Short mmCIF file of N, CA and C and ligand atoms in Angstrom, two decimals:
data_model
loop_
_atom_site.label_atom_id
_atom_site.label_comp_id
_atom_site.label_asym_id
_atom_site.label_seq_id
_atom_site.Cartn_x
_atom_site.Cartn_y
_atom_site.Cartn_z
N MET A 23 131.59 102.13 119.97
CA MET A 23 131.07 101.91 118.62
C MET A 23 130.71 100.44 118.42
N GLY A 24 129.56 100.22 117.80
CA GLY A 24 129.11 98.84 117.59
C GLY A 24 129.92 98.11 116.53
N LYS A 25 129.83 96.79 116.56
CA LYS A 25 130.48 95.98 115.54
C LYS A 25 129.70 96.15 114.24
N ARG A 26 130.44 96.18 113.15
CA ARG A 26 129.80 96.34 111.84
C ARG A 26 129.43 95.00 111.23
N VAL A 27 128.16 94.87 110.91
CA VAL A 27 127.69 93.64 110.28
C VAL A 27 127.18 93.98 108.88
N LEU A 28 127.73 93.30 107.90
CA LEU A 28 127.25 93.47 106.53
C LEU A 28 126.36 92.26 106.21
N VAL A 29 125.12 92.54 105.83
CA VAL A 29 124.17 91.49 105.52
C VAL A 29 123.96 91.48 104.00
N VAL A 30 124.24 90.34 103.37
CA VAL A 30 124.00 90.23 101.94
C VAL A 30 122.91 89.17 101.76
N GLU A 31 121.73 89.65 101.47
CA GLU A 31 120.52 88.81 101.47
C GLU A 31 119.51 89.48 100.56
N ASP A 32 118.91 88.70 99.65
CA ASP A 32 117.97 89.32 98.71
C ASP A 32 116.53 89.34 99.21
N SER A 33 116.22 88.57 100.24
CA SER A 33 114.85 88.59 100.76
C SER A 33 114.68 89.77 101.72
N GLN A 34 113.74 90.66 101.41
CA GLN A 34 113.53 91.82 102.28
C GLN A 34 113.01 91.41 103.64
N VAL A 35 112.24 90.34 103.66
CA VAL A 35 111.69 89.85 104.92
C VAL A 35 112.85 89.41 105.85
N ILE A 36 113.79 88.69 105.28
CA ILE A 36 114.91 88.22 106.10
C ILE A 36 115.86 89.38 106.44
N GLN A 37 116.04 90.32 105.50
CA GLN A 37 116.84 91.52 105.81
C GLN A 37 116.28 92.21 107.05
N ARG A 38 114.96 92.39 107.06
CA ARG A 38 114.30 93.08 108.17
C ARG A 38 114.47 92.29 109.47
N LEU A 39 114.27 90.99 109.35
CA LEU A 39 114.39 90.12 110.52
C LEU A 39 115.79 90.26 111.13
N ILE A 40 116.81 90.24 110.27
CA ILE A 40 118.18 90.34 110.77
C ILE A 40 118.44 91.71 111.41
N GLU A 41 117.94 92.76 110.76
CA GLU A 41 118.12 94.11 111.33
C GLU A 41 117.46 94.24 112.69
N VAL A 42 116.21 93.78 112.76
CA VAL A 42 115.43 93.89 113.99
C VAL A 42 116.09 93.08 115.11
N CYS A 43 116.76 92.02 114.69
CA CYS A 43 117.40 91.13 115.64
C CYS A 43 118.74 91.68 116.12
N LEU A 44 119.52 92.29 115.22
CA LEU A 44 120.89 92.69 115.58
C LEU A 44 121.04 94.14 116.04
N ARG A 45 120.21 95.04 115.51
CA ARG A 45 120.36 96.46 115.88
C ARG A 45 120.21 96.69 117.38
N PRO A 46 119.16 96.10 118.02
CA PRO A 46 119.01 96.32 119.47
C PRO A 46 120.18 95.74 120.27
N ALA A 47 120.90 94.79 119.68
CA ALA A 47 122.03 94.19 120.38
C ALA A 47 123.30 95.03 120.18
N GLY A 48 123.15 96.20 119.54
CA GLY A 48 124.28 97.11 119.41
C GLY A 48 125.09 96.97 118.13
N PHE A 49 124.63 96.13 117.22
CA PHE A 49 125.35 95.97 115.96
C PHE A 49 124.96 97.07 114.98
N ASP A 50 125.93 97.45 114.20
CA ASP A 50 125.75 98.45 113.16
C ASP A 50 125.50 97.65 111.88
N VAL A 51 124.25 97.63 111.40
CA VAL A 51 123.89 96.74 110.30
C VAL A 51 123.79 97.47 108.97
N GLU A 52 124.46 96.92 107.97
CA GLU A 52 124.41 97.46 106.62
C GLU A 52 123.90 96.33 105.73
N VAL A 53 123.08 96.66 104.74
CA VAL A 53 122.46 95.61 103.94
C VAL A 53 122.72 95.79 102.45
N ARG A 54 123.01 94.68 101.77
CA ARG A 54 123.09 94.66 100.31
C ARG A 54 122.21 93.51 99.83
N SER A 55 121.62 93.70 98.64
CA SER A 55 120.62 92.73 98.19
C SER A 55 121.06 91.81 97.05
N ASP A 56 122.30 91.95 96.59
CA ASP A 56 122.76 91.02 95.56
C ASP A 56 124.25 90.75 95.72
N GLY A 57 124.71 89.70 95.05
CA GLY A 57 126.10 89.27 95.20
C GLY A 57 127.13 90.33 94.87
N PRO A 58 127.06 90.92 93.66
CA PRO A 58 128.09 91.90 93.28
C PRO A 58 128.18 93.11 94.22
N SER A 59 127.03 93.66 94.64
CA SER A 59 127.12 94.85 95.51
C SER A 59 127.56 94.45 96.92
N GLY A 60 127.21 93.22 97.33
CA GLY A 60 127.67 92.72 98.62
C GLY A 60 129.17 92.55 98.64
N LEU A 61 129.69 91.96 97.57
CA LEU A 61 131.13 91.76 97.44
C LEU A 61 131.86 93.10 97.44
N GLU A 62 131.33 94.04 96.67
CA GLU A 62 131.92 95.36 96.58
C GLU A 62 131.98 96.05 97.95
N ALA A 63 130.85 95.97 98.68
CA ALA A 63 130.79 96.61 100.00
C ALA A 63 131.80 95.96 100.96
N ALA A 64 131.93 94.64 100.89
CA ALA A 64 132.85 93.94 101.79
C ALA A 64 134.31 94.26 101.46
N LEU A 65 134.61 94.38 100.17
CA LEU A 65 135.98 94.68 99.75
C LEU A 65 136.35 96.12 100.10
N GLU A 66 135.38 97.01 99.95
CA GLU A 66 135.61 98.42 100.19
C GLU A 66 135.85 98.68 101.67
N SER A 67 135.06 98.02 102.51
CA SER A 67 135.17 98.24 103.93
C SER A 67 134.85 96.94 104.66
N PRO A 68 135.88 96.10 104.89
CA PRO A 68 135.64 94.78 105.48
C PRO A 68 134.92 94.88 106.83
N PRO A 69 133.76 94.19 106.94
CA PRO A 69 132.96 94.26 108.17
C PRO A 69 133.53 93.35 109.27
N ASP A 70 133.02 93.50 110.50
CA ASP A 70 133.40 92.60 111.58
C ASP A 70 132.75 91.24 111.39
N LEU A 71 131.60 91.27 110.73
CA LEU A 71 130.88 90.02 110.45
C LEU A 71 130.11 90.18 109.15
N LEU A 72 130.23 89.18 108.29
CA LEU A 72 129.46 89.16 107.05
C LEU A 72 128.41 88.06 107.17
N VAL A 73 127.14 88.44 107.07
CA VAL A 73 126.06 87.46 107.05
C VAL A 73 125.70 87.28 105.59
N LEU A 74 125.98 86.10 105.07
CA LEU A 74 125.92 85.88 103.63
C LEU A 74 124.91 84.81 103.24
N ASP A 75 123.92 85.22 102.48
CA ASP A 75 122.94 84.28 101.93
C ASP A 75 123.62 83.53 100.79
N VAL A 76 123.16 82.30 100.51
CA VAL A 76 123.74 81.54 99.41
C VAL A 76 123.06 81.89 98.08
N GLY A 77 121.73 81.84 98.07
CA GLY A 77 121.00 82.12 96.84
C GLY A 77 120.82 83.61 96.65
N LEU A 78 121.67 84.22 95.81
CA LEU A 78 121.63 85.67 95.61
C LEU A 78 121.62 85.97 94.12
N PRO A 79 120.96 87.08 93.73
CA PRO A 79 121.02 87.47 92.32
C PRO A 79 122.41 87.99 91.95
N GLY A 80 122.78 87.79 90.70
CA GLY A 80 124.04 88.36 90.19
C GLY A 80 125.24 87.46 90.40
N MET A 81 125.41 87.00 91.63
CA MET A 81 126.57 86.16 91.97
C MET A 81 126.16 85.44 93.25
N ASP A 82 126.29 84.11 93.31
CA ASP A 82 125.81 83.44 94.50
C ASP A 82 126.78 83.59 95.68
N GLY A 83 126.29 83.23 96.86
CA GLY A 83 127.07 83.42 98.08
C GLY A 83 128.39 82.66 98.07
N TRP A 84 128.42 81.49 97.42
CA TRP A 84 129.67 80.71 97.37
C TRP A 84 130.74 81.47 96.60
N GLU A 85 130.32 82.11 95.51
CA GLU A 85 131.26 82.88 94.70
C GLU A 85 131.75 84.11 95.47
N VAL A 86 130.83 84.78 96.16
CA VAL A 86 131.21 85.94 96.98
C VAL A 86 132.24 85.49 98.01
N LEU A 87 131.96 84.37 98.69
CA LEU A 87 132.86 83.85 99.72
C LEU A 87 134.23 83.53 99.13
N SER A 88 134.23 82.86 97.98
CA SER A 88 135.49 82.49 97.36
C SER A 88 136.33 83.71 96.98
N ARG A 89 135.66 84.73 96.48
CA ARG A 89 136.41 85.95 96.11
C ARG A 89 136.95 86.69 97.33
N LEU A 90 136.18 86.68 98.41
CA LEU A 90 136.66 87.34 99.63
C LEU A 90 137.86 86.59 100.19
N ARG A 91 137.78 85.28 100.17
CA ARG A 91 138.86 84.46 100.73
C ARG A 91 140.14 84.54 99.90
N SER A 92 140.01 84.86 98.63
CA SER A 92 141.21 84.95 97.80
C SER A 92 141.74 86.37 97.70
N THR A 93 141.17 87.27 98.49
CA THR A 93 141.64 88.65 98.53
C THR A 93 142.29 88.92 99.87
N GLU A 94 143.52 89.41 99.87
CA GLU A 94 144.27 89.63 101.10
C GLU A 94 143.48 90.40 102.16
N ARG A 95 142.86 91.47 101.73
CA ARG A 95 142.16 92.36 102.64
C ARG A 95 140.97 91.70 103.36
N THR A 96 140.35 90.73 102.69
CA THR A 96 139.12 90.16 103.24
C THR A 96 139.24 88.67 103.54
N LYS A 97 140.47 88.12 103.42
CA LYS A 97 140.59 86.67 103.59
C LYS A 97 140.22 86.19 104.99
N ASP A 98 140.33 87.07 106.00
CA ASP A 98 140.01 86.66 107.37
C ASP A 98 138.68 87.21 107.89
N VAL A 99 137.90 87.83 107.01
CA VAL A 99 136.60 88.34 107.46
C VAL A 99 135.74 87.18 107.97
N VAL A 100 135.10 87.40 109.12
CA VAL A 100 134.24 86.36 109.70
C VAL A 100 132.95 86.26 108.89
N VAL A 101 132.67 85.08 108.39
CA VAL A 101 131.50 84.89 107.53
C VAL A 101 130.52 83.87 108.12
N LEU A 102 129.28 84.30 108.22
CA LEU A 102 128.19 83.41 108.63
C LEU A 102 127.33 83.17 107.40
N VAL A 103 127.30 81.92 106.94
CA VAL A 103 126.52 81.58 105.76
C VAL A 103 125.09 81.22 106.15
N LEU A 104 124.14 81.81 105.45
CA LEU A 104 122.72 81.50 105.67
C LEU A 104 122.25 80.66 104.50
N THR A 105 121.60 79.57 104.78
CA THR A 105 121.08 78.78 103.68
C THR A 105 119.77 78.14 104.04
N ALA A 106 118.97 77.89 103.02
CA ALA A 106 117.69 77.24 103.23
C ALA A 106 117.87 75.72 103.24
N HIS A 107 119.07 75.27 102.90
CA HIS A 107 119.30 73.83 102.79
C HIS A 107 120.16 73.31 103.93
N ALA A 108 119.66 72.32 104.62
CA ALA A 108 120.39 71.78 105.76
C ALA A 108 121.21 70.54 105.38
N GLN A 109 121.24 70.22 104.11
CA GLN A 109 121.94 69.00 103.69
C GLN A 109 123.42 69.02 104.05
N GLU A 110 123.91 67.83 104.28
CA GLU A 110 125.32 67.62 104.59
C GLU A 110 126.22 68.24 103.52
N GLU A 111 125.79 68.12 102.27
CA GLU A 111 126.58 68.64 101.15
C GLU A 111 126.77 70.15 101.26
N THR A 112 125.71 70.84 101.63
CA THR A 112 125.77 72.30 101.77
C THR A 112 126.72 72.68 102.91
N ARG A 113 126.61 71.93 103.99
CA ARG A 113 127.45 72.16 105.14
C ARG A 113 128.94 71.96 104.77
N ALA A 114 129.20 70.90 104.04
CA ALA A 114 130.57 70.59 103.61
C ALA A 114 131.09 71.70 102.69
N LYS A 115 130.22 72.19 101.85
CA LYS A 115 130.58 73.26 100.93
C LYS A 115 130.93 74.54 101.71
N ALA A 116 130.16 74.81 102.75
CA ALA A 116 130.43 75.98 103.59
C ALA A 116 131.78 75.85 104.27
N ASP A 117 132.09 74.65 104.75
CA ASP A 117 133.39 74.40 105.40
C ASP A 117 134.53 74.58 104.40
N ARG A 118 134.38 73.95 103.27
CA ARG A 118 135.43 74.04 102.24
C ARG A 118 135.64 75.46 101.77
N GLY A 119 134.52 76.21 101.66
CA GLY A 119 134.60 77.58 101.18
C GLY A 119 135.19 78.54 102.20
N GLY A 120 135.35 78.07 103.44
CA GLY A 120 135.96 78.92 104.46
C GLY A 120 134.97 79.72 105.27
N ALA A 121 133.71 79.25 105.34
CA ALA A 121 132.73 79.94 106.19
C ALA A 121 133.09 79.67 107.65
N ASP A 122 132.85 80.65 108.52
CA ASP A 122 133.15 80.48 109.93
C ASP A 122 131.99 79.82 110.66
N ALA A 123 130.80 80.02 110.16
CA ALA A 123 129.62 79.42 110.77
C ALA A 123 128.52 79.33 109.72
N PHE A 124 127.48 78.65 110.08
CA PHE A 124 126.48 78.21 109.15
C PHE A 124 125.15 78.22 109.88
N LEU A 125 124.14 78.85 109.30
CA LEU A 125 122.82 78.89 109.95
C LEU A 125 121.78 78.54 108.90
N THR A 126 120.88 77.65 109.27
CA THR A 126 119.84 77.22 108.34
C THR A 126 118.58 78.05 108.53
N LYS A 127 118.01 78.51 107.42
CA LYS A 127 116.75 79.25 107.47
C LYS A 127 115.59 78.27 107.50
N PRO A 128 114.54 78.49 108.21
CA PRO A 128 114.32 79.64 109.10
C PRO A 128 115.06 79.45 110.42
N PHE A 129 115.66 80.57 110.92
CA PHE A 129 116.37 80.51 112.19
C PHE A 129 115.60 81.34 113.20
N ARG A 130 115.84 81.10 114.47
CA ARG A 130 115.18 81.90 115.50
C ARG A 130 116.01 83.17 115.72
N PRO A 131 115.35 84.32 115.90
CA PRO A 131 116.08 85.58 116.09
C PRO A 131 117.12 85.52 117.19
N ASN A 132 116.79 84.90 118.31
CA ASN A 132 117.79 84.88 119.40
C ASN A 132 118.97 83.97 119.07
N GLU A 133 118.73 83.01 118.18
CA GLU A 133 119.80 82.13 117.73
C GLU A 133 120.81 82.94 116.90
N LEU A 134 120.28 83.74 115.97
CA LEU A 134 121.15 84.58 115.13
C LEU A 134 121.92 85.58 116.00
N ARG A 135 121.23 86.18 116.96
CA ARG A 135 121.87 87.17 117.82
C ARG A 135 123.02 86.53 118.61
N ALA A 136 122.77 85.34 119.13
CA ALA A 136 123.79 84.63 119.91
C ALA A 136 125.00 84.27 119.04
N VAL A 137 124.73 83.79 117.84
CA VAL A 137 125.82 83.41 116.93
C VAL A 137 126.63 84.65 116.53
N ALA A 138 125.94 85.75 116.22
CA ALA A 138 126.61 86.98 115.82
C ALA A 138 127.48 87.51 116.96
N ALA A 139 126.97 87.46 118.19
CA ALA A 139 127.72 87.95 119.34
C ALA A 139 128.96 87.09 119.55
N GLU A 140 128.78 85.80 119.42
CA GLU A 140 129.88 84.84 119.61
C GLU A 140 130.97 85.06 118.54
N LEU A 141 130.53 85.20 117.31
CA LEU A 141 131.48 85.32 116.20
C LEU A 141 132.26 86.63 116.24
N THR A 142 131.69 87.67 116.84
CA THR A 142 132.38 88.95 116.86
C THR A 142 133.12 89.18 118.18
N SER A 143 133.10 88.17 119.08
CA SER A 143 133.91 88.29 120.30
C SER A 143 135.31 87.84 119.99
N PRO A 144 136.31 88.63 120.39
CA PRO A 144 137.68 88.26 120.07
C PRO A 144 138.05 86.89 120.64
N GLY A 145 138.73 86.12 119.82
CA GLY A 145 139.24 84.83 120.29
C GLY A 145 138.23 83.73 120.47
N SER A 146 137.01 83.98 120.03
CA SER A 146 136.00 82.94 120.22
C SER A 146 136.04 81.91 119.10
N MET A 147 135.68 80.72 119.46
CA MET A 147 135.57 79.66 118.47
C MET A 147 134.15 79.15 118.60
N ILE A 148 133.52 78.89 117.49
CA ILE A 148 132.15 78.40 117.59
C ILE A 148 131.90 77.27 116.61
N GLN A 149 131.13 76.34 117.05
CA GLN A 149 130.66 75.26 116.19
C GLN A 149 129.16 75.46 116.12
N THR A 150 128.66 75.84 114.97
CA THR A 150 127.23 76.10 114.88
C THR A 150 126.48 74.90 114.35
N ALA A 151 125.54 74.45 115.10
CA ALA A 151 124.66 73.41 114.60
C ALA A 151 123.57 74.09 113.79
N GLY A 152 123.29 73.58 112.60
CA GLY A 152 122.35 74.25 111.72
C GLY A 152 120.94 74.12 112.08
CA1 CA B 211 118.23 84.24 98.77
#
């Protein structure tokens, strides 16, 4: 059975890109398009990897991350934050918020696939350059 990846991203173009990139690599991809439904899906069934956009309708990615981290069931879920901003401040915010990795949009499909594979391998540690 493939690893479950929950993608919370409001851009349909990026949703498609992520699906096209991860499905052939054997990941089971589920998509939500706004903060509240993404949070709900993650709480209901914690994924092996959460790919989380920052700018989301309803509730932003930072808030989703903070709520997951403060919930026992989801405090250790592996989170990859996607952001359009490469600024140091955003990176620091991702670290403080407890993100496991950070990817700046636009990213290359093979870059996302490599990061996702790395993050879902047991015992792996990764330092992602944005
Ligand atoms: Ca967005």
